[in-house]
mmCIF file of N, CA and C in Angstrom:
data_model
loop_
_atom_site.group_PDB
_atom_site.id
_atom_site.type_symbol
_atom_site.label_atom_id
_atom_site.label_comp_id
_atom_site.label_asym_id
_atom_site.label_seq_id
_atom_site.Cartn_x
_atom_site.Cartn_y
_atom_site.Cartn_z
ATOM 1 N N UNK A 1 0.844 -1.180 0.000
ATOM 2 C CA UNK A 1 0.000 0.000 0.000
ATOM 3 C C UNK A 1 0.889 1.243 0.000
ATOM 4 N N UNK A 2 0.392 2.352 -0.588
ATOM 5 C CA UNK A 2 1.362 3.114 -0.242
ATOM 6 C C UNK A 2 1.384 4.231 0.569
ATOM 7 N N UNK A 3 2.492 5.235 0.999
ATOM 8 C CA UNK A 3 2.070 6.036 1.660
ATOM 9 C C UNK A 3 1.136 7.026 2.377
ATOM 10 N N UNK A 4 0.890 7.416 0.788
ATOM 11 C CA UNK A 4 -0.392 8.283 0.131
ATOM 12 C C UNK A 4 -1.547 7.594 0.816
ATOM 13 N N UNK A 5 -1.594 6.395 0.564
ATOM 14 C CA UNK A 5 -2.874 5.897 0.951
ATOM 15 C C UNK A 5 -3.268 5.545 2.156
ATOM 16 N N UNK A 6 -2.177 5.620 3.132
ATOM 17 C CA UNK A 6 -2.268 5.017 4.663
ATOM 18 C C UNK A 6 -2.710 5.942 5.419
ATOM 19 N N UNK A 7 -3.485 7.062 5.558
ATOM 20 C CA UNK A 7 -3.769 8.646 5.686
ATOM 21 C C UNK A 7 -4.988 7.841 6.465
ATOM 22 N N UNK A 8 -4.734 8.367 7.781
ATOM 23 C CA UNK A 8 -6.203 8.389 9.003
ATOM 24 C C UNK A 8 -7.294 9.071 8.609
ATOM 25 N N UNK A 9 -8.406 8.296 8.910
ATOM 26 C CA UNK A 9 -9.267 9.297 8.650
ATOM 27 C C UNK A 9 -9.791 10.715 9.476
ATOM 28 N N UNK A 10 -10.301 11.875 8.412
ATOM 29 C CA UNK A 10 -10.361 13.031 9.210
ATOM 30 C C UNK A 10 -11.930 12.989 9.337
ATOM 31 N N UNK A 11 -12.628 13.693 10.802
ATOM 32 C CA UNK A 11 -14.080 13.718 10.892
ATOM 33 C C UNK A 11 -14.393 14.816 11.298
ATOM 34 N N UNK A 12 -15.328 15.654 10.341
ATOM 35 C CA UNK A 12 -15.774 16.658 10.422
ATOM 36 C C UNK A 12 -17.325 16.668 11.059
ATOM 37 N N UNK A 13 -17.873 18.013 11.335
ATOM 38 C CA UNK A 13 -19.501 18.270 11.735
ATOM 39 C C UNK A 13 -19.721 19.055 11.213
ATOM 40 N N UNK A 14 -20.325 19.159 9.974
ATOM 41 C CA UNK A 14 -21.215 20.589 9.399
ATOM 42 C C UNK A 14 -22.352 20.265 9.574
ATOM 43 N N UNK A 15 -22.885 21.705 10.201
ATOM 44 C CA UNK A 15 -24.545 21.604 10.225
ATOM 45 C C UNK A 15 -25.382 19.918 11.130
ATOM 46 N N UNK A 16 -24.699 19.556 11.868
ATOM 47 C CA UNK A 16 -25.132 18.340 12.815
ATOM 48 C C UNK A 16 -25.291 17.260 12.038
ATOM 49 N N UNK A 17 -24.219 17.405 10.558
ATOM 50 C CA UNK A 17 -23.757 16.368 9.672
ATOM 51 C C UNK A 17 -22.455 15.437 10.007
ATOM 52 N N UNK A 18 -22.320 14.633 10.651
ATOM 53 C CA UNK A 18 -20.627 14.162 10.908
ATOM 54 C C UNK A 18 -20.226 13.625 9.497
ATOM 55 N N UNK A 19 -19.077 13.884 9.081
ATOM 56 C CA UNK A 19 -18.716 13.166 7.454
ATOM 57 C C UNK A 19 -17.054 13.053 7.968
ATOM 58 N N UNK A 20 -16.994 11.461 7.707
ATOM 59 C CA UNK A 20 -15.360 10.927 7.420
ATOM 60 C C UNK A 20 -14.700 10.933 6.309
ATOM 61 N N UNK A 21 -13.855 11.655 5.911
ATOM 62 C CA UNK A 21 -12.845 11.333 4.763
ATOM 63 C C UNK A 21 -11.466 10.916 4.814
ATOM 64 N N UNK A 22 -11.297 10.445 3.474
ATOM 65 C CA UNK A 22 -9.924 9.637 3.757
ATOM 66 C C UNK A 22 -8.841 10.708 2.819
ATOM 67 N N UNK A 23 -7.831 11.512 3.373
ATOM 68 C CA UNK A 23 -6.904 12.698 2.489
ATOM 69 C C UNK A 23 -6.598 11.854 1.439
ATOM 70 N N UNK A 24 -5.808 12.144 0.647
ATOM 71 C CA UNK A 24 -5.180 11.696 -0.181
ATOM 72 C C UNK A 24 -3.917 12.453 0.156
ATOM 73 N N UNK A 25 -2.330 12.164 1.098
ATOM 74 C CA UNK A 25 -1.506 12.767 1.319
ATOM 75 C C UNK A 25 0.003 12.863 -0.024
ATOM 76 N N UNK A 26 -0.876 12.685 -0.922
ATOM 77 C CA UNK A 26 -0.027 13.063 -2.501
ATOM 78 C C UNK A 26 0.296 14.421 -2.212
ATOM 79 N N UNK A 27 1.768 14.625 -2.338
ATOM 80 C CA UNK A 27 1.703 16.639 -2.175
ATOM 81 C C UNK A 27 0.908 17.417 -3.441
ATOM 82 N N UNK A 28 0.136 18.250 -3.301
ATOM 83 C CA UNK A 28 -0.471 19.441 -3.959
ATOM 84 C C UNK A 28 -1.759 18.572 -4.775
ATOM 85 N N UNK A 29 -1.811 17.195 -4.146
ATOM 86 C CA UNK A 29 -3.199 16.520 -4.467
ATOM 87 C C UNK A 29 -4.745 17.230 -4.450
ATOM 88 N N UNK A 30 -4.740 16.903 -3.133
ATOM 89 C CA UNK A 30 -5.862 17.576 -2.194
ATOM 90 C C UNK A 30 -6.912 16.720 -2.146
ATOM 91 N N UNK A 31 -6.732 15.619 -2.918
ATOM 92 C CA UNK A 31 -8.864 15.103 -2.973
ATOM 93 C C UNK A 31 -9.218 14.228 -1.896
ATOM 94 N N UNK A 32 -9.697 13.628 -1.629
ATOM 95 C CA UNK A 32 -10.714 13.646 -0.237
ATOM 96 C C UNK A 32 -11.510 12.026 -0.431
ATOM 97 N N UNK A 33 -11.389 11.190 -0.434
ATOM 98 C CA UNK A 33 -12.554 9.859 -0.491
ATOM 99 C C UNK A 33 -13.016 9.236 0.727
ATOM 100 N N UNK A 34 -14.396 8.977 0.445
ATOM 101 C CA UNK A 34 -15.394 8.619 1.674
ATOM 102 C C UNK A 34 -15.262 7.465 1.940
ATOM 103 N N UNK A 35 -14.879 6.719 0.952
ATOM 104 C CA UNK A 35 -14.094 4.913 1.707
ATOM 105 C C UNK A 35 -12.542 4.913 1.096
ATOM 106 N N UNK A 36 -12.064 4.133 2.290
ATOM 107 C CA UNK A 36 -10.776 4.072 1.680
ATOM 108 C C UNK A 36 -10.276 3.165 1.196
ATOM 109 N N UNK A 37 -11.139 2.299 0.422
ATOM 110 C CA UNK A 37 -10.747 1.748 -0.731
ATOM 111 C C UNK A 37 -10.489 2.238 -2.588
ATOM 112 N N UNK A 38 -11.307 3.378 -1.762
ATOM 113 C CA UNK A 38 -11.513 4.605 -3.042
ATOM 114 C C UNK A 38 -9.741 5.039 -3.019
ATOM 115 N N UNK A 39 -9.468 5.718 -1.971
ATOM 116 C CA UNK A 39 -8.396 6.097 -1.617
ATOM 117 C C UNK A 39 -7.045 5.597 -2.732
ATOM 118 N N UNK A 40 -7.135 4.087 -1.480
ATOM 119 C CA UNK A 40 -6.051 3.174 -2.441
ATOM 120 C C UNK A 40 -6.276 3.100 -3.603
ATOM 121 N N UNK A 41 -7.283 3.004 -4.464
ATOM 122 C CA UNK A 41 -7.212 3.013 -5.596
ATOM 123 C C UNK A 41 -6.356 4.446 -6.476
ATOM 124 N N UNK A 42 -7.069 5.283 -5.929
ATOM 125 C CA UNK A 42 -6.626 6.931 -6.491
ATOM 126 C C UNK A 42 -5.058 7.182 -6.304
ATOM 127 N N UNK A 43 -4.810 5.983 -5.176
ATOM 128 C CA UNK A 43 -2.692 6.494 -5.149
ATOM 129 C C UNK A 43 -2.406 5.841 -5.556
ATOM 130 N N UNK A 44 -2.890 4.879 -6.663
ATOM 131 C CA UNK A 44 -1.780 4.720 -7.298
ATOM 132 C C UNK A 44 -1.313 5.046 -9.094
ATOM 133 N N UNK A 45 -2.677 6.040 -8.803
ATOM 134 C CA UNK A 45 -2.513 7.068 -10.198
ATOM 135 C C UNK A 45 -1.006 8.407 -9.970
ATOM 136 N N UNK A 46 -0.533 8.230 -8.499
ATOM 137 C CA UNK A 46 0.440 9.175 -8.556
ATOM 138 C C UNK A 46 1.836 8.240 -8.463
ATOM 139 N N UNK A 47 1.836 7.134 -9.108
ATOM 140 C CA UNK A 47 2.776 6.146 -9.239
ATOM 141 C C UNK A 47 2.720 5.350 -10.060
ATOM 142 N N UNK A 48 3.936 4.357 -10.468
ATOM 143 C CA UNK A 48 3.810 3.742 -11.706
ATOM 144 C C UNK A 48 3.289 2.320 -11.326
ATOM 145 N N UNK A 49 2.274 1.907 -10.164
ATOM 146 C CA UNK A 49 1.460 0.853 -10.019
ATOM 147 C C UNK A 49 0.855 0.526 -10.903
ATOM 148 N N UNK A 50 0.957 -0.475 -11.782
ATOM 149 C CA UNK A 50 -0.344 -0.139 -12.557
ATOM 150 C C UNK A 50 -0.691 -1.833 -13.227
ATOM 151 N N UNK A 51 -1.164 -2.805 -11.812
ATOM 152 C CA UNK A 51 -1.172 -4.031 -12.529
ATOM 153 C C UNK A 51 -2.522 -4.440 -13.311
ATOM 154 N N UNK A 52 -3.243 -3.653 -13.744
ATOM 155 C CA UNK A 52 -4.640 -3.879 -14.496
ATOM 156 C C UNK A 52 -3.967 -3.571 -15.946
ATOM 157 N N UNK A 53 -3.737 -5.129 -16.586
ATOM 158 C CA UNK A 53 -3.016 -5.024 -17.797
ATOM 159 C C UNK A 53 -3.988 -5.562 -18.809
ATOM 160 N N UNK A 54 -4.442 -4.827 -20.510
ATOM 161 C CA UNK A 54 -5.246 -5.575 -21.454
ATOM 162 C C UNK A 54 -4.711 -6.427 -21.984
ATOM 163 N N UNK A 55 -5.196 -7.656 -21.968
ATOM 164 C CA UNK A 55 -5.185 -8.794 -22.783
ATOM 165 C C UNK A 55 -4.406 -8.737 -23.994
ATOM 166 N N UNK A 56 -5.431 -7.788 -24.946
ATOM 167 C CA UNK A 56 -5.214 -7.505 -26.447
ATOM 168 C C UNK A 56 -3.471 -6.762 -26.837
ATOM 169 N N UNK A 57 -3.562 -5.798 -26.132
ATOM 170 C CA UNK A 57 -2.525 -4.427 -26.237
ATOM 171 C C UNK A 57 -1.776 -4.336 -24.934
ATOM 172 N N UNK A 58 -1.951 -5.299 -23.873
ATOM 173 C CA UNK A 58 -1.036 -4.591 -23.155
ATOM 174 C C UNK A 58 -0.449 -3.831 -22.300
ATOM 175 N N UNK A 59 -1.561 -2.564 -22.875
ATOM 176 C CA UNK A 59 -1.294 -1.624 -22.160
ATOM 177 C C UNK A 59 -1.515 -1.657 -20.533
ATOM 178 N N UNK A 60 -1.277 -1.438 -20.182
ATOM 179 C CA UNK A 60 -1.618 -1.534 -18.100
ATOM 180 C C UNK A 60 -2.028 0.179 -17.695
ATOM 181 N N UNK A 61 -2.667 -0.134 -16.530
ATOM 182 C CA UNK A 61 -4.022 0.487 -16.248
ATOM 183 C C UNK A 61 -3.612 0.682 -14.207
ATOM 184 N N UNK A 62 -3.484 1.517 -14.091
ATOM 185 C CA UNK A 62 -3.636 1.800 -12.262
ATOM 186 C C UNK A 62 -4.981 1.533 -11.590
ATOM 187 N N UNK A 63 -6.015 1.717 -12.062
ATOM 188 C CA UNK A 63 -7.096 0.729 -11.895
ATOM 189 C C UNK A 63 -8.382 0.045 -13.275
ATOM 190 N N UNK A 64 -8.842 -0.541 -12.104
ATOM 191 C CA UNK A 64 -9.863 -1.886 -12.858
ATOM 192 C C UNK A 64 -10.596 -0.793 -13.849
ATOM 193 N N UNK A 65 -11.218 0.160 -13.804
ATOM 194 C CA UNK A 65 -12.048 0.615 -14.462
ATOM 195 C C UNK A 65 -11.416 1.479 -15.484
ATOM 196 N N UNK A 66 -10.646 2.125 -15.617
ATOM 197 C CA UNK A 66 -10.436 2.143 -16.487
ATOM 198 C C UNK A 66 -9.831 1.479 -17.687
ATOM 199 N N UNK A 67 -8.908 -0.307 -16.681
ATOM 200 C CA UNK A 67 -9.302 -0.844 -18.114
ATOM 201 C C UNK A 67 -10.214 -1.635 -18.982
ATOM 202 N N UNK A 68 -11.387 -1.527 -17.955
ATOM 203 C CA UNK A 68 -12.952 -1.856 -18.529
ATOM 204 C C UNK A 68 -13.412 -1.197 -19.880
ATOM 205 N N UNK A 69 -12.834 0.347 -19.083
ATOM 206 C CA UNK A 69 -13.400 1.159 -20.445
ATOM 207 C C UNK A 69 -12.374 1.349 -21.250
ATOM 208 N N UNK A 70 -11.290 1.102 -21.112
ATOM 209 C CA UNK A 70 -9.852 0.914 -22.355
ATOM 210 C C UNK A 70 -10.456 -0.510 -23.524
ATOM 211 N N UNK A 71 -10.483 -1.427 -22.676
ATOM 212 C CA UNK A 71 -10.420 -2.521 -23.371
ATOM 213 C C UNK A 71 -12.258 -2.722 -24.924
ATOM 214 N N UNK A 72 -13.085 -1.807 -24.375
ATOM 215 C CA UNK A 72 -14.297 -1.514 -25.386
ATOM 216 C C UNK A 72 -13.358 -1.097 -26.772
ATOM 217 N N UNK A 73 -12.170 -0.092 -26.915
ATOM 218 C CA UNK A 73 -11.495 0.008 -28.063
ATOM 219 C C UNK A 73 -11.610 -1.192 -28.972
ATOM 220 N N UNK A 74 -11.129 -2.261 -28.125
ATOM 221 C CA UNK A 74 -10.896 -4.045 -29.147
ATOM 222 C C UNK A 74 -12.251 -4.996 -29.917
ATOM 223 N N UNK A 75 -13.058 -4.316 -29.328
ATOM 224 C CA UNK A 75 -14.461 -4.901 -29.252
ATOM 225 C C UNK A 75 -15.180 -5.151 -30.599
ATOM 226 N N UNK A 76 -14.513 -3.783 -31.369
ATOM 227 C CA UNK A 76 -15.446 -3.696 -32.647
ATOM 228 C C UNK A 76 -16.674 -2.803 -32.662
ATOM 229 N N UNK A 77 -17.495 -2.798 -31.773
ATOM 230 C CA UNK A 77 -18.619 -1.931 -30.794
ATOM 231 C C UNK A 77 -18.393 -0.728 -31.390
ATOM 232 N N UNK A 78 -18.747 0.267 -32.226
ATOM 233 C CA UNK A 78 -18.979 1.975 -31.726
ATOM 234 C C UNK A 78 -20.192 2.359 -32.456
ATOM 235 N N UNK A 79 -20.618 2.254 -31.032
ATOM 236 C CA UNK A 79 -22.243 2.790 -31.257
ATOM 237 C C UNK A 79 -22.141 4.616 -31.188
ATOM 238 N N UNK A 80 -21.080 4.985 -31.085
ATOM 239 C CA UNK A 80 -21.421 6.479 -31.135
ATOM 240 C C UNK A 80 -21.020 7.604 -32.135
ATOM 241 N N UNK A 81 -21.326 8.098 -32.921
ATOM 242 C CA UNK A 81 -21.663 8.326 -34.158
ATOM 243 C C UNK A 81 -21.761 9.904 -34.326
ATOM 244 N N UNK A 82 -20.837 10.347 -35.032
ATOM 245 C CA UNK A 82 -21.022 11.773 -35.078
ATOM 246 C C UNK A 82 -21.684 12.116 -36.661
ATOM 247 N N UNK A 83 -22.858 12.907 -36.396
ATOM 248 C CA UNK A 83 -23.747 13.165 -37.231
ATOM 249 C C UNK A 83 -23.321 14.379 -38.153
ATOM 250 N N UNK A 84 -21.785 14.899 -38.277
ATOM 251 C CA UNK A 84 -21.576 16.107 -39.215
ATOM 252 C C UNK A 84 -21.065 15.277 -39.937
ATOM 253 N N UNK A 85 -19.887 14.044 -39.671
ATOM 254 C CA UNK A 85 -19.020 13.661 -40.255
ATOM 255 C C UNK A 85 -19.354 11.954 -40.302
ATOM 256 N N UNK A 86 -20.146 11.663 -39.596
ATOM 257 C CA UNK A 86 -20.540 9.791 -39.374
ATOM 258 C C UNK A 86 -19.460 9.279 -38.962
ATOM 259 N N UNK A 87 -18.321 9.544 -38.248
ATOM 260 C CA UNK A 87 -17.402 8.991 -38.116
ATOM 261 C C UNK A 87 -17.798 8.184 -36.593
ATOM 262 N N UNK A 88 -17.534 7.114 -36.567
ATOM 263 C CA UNK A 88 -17.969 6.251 -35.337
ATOM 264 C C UNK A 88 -17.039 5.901 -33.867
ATOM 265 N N UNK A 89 -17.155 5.934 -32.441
ATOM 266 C CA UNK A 89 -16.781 6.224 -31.701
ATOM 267 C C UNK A 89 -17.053 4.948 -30.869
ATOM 268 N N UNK A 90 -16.194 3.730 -29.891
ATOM 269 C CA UNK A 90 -16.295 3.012 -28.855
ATOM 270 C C UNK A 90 -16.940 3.442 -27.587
ATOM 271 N N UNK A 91 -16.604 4.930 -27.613
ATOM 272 C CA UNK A 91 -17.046 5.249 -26.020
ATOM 273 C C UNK A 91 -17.426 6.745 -26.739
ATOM 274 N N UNK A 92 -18.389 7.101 -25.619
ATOM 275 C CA UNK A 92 -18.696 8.700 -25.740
ATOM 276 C C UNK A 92 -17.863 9.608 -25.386
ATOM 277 N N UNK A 93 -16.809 9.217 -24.675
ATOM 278 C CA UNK A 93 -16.280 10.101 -24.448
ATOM 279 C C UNK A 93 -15.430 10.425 -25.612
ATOM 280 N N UNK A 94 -15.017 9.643 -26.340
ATOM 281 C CA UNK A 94 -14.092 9.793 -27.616
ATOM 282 C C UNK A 94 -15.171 10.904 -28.661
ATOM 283 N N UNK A 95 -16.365 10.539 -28.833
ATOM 284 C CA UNK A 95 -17.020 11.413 -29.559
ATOM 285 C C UNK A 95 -17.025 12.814 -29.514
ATOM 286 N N UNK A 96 -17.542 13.431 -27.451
ATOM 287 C CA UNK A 96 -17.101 14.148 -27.497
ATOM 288 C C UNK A 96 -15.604 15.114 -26.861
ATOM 289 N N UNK A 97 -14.824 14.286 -27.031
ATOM 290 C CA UNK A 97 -13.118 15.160 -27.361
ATOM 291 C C UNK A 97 -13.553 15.347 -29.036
ATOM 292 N N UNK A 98 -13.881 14.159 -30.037
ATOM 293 C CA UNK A 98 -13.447 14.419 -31.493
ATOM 294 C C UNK A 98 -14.663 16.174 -31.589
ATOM 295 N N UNK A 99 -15.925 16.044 -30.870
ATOM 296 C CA UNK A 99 -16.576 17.236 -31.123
ATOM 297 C C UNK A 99 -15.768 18.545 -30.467
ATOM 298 N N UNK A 100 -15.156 18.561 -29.760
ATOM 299 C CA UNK A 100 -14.764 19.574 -29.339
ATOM 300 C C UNK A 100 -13.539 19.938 -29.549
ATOM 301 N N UNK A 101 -12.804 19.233 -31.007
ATOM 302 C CA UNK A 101 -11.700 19.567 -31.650
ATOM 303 C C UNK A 101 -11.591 20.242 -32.078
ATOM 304 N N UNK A 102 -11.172 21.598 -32.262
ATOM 305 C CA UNK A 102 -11.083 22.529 -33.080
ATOM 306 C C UNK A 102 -11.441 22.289 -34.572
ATOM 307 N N UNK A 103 -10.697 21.674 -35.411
ATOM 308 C CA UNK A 103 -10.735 21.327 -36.347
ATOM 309 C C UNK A 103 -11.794 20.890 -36.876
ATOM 310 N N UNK A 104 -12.862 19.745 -35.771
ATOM 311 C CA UNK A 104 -13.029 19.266 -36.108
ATOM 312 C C UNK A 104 -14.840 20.327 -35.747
ATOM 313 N N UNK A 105 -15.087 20.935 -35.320
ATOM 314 C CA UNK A 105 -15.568 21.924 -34.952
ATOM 315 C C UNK A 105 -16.804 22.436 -36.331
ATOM 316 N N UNK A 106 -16.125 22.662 -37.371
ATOM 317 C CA UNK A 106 -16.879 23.380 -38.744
ATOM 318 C C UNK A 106 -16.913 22.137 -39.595
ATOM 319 N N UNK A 107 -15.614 21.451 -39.633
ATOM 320 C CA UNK A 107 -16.099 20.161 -40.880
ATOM 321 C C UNK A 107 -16.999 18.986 -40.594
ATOM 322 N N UNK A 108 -17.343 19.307 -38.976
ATOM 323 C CA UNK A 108 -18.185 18.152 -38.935
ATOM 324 C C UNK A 108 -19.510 18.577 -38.432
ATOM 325 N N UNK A 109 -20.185 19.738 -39.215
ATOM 326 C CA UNK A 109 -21.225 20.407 -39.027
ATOM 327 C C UNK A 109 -22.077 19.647 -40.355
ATOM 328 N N UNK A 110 -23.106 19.261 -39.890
ATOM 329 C CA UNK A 110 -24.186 18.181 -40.470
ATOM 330 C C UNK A 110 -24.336 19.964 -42.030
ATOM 331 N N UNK A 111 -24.596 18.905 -43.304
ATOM 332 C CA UNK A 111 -23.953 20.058 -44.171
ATOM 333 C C UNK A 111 -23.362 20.545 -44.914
ATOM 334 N N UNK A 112 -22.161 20.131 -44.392
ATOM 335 C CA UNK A 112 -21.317 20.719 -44.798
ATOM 336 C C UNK A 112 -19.695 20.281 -44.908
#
């Protein structure tokens, strides 16, 4: 486990709310998780942990979920579909980065 992640928990009272969080003691981090399994997971994005490896490519992953959503690339799957240009997308999020490309901005205006 690592440093980062071995952080006591802190307990606050707002408003006759008690709430536990777990720091994240990464310097100039700052973020805050309500279980600390969340925690461990998040430190080891500030290190080269990273045994969630794809099958296909390889590539390795600091946690499970993102290589859930890495590994949809291999699938064949892209249901998401940009309507200026039809160009097809695995995940939405790829759709919109390609929409909010500059470039890609005017040529992929349904049109044109």
């Amino acid at each position: 486990m690592s440093i980062y992640a071995s952080a006591a928990p802190i307990t606050t009272t707002i408003n006759n709310q008690t709430q536990t969080v777990y720091p994240c003691l990464f310097p100039n981090c700052g973020k805050t998780f309500a279980r600390l399994y969340n925690l461990k997971s998040h430190s080891r994005t500030h290190t080269d942990d990273r045994p969630f490896m794809c099958q296909v490519c390889q590539a390795a992953f600091s946690r499970n979920h993102d290589l859930k959503r890495h590994v949809k690339i291999h699938d064949g799957d892209k249901p998401f579909r940009c309507m200026g240009c039809n160009k097809s997308f695995s995940r939405l999020d790829a759709l919109k980065r390609h929409k909010s490309n500059q470039r890609n901005k005017t040529a992929c205006l349904p049109g044109t």
